[in-house]
XYZ file of C-alpha atoms in Angstrom:
83
model
C -0.023 0.202 -0.490
C 1.419 3.525 -0.793
C 1.975 5.942 1.635
C 0.346 9.380 1.202
C 2.412 12.063 1.973
C -0.490 14.983 3.141
C 1.021 18.680 4.225
C -0.462 20.218 7.641
C 0.332 23.920 8.907
C 1.868 24.133 12.204
C -2.088 25.222 13.017
C -4.189 22.353 11.664
C -1.481 19.783 13.099
C -1.864 20.924 17.096
C -5.507 20.469 16.867
C -5.191 17.544 15.530
C -2.880 16.258 18.066
C -5.637 18.106 20.634
C -8.270 15.382 19.664
C -5.853 12.943 19.987
C -4.850 14.039 23.719
C -8.741 14.486 24.478
C -9.602 10.955 23.738
C -6.156 9.698 24.703
C -4.830 8.469 21.660
C -1.535 8.617 19.741
C -1.270 11.254 16.474
C -1.078 8.437 14.669
C -3.826 6.283 16.350
C -6.950 8.646 15.910
C -5.527 9.325 12.215
C -6.095 6.012 11.690
C -9.251 5.706 13.176
C -10.175 8.977 12.293
C -9.846 7.427 8.518
C -10.989 3.614 9.449
C -14.860 5.406 10.621
C -14.685 7.761 7.375
C -14.419 5.718 4.531
C -16.792 3.926 6.785
C -19.440 6.500 6.156
C -18.551 6.826 1.998
C -18.779 3.249 1.963
C -22.400 3.693 3.944
C -23.235 6.546 2.353
C -21.982 5.310 -1.272
C -24.473 1.677 -0.112
C -27.578 3.935 0.681
C -27.391 5.400 -2.623
C -27.613 2.579 -4.474
C -30.481 1.593 -2.225
C -32.151 4.699 -2.674
C -31.158 4.464 -6.130
C -32.398 0.558 -6.770
C -36.173 1.545 -4.599
C -36.886 4.592 -6.448
C -36.606 2.750 -10.241
C -38.928 0.230 -8.864
C -42.579 0.706 -11.530
C -44.341 -0.998 -8.477
C -43.599 2.372 -5.920
C -44.804 4.658 -8.621
C -47.582 2.375 -9.615
C -48.562 2.536 -5.327
C -47.858 6.319 -5.242
C -50.608 6.017 -8.120
C -53.228 3.975 -6.410
C -52.819 6.070 -3.260
C -54.342 8.806 -4.607
C -51.025 10.898 -3.835
C -50.002 14.161 -6.496
C -46.555 14.200 -6.294
C -46.659 16.810 -9.104
C -45.971 20.790 -9.325
C -49.050 23.004 -8.023
C -50.438 25.123 -11.226
C -49.758 28.629 -11.222
C -46.416 28.934 -8.647
C -44.251 29.906 -11.071
C -41.819 32.940 -10.148
C -43.419 32.072 -6.539
C -41.737 31.823 -3.231
C -42.551 28.464 -1.020
């Protein structure tokens, strides 16, 4: 695995050190943990987006909305008006 070098200002490094100290961690452990959390979060967002797209692409959803009498179209005569 290739190393990634990121340059931080002195102030940013100090903020990171403070955050690590508050959690009782070394800076290296804090950065690893934060990176792992960020990757897990991104994966969760991607999974949720895929599921959202799958659900809303399902033709039975459109049929169910129509059968329920829900009109999700634009309201007439509102062009240019704020909601």
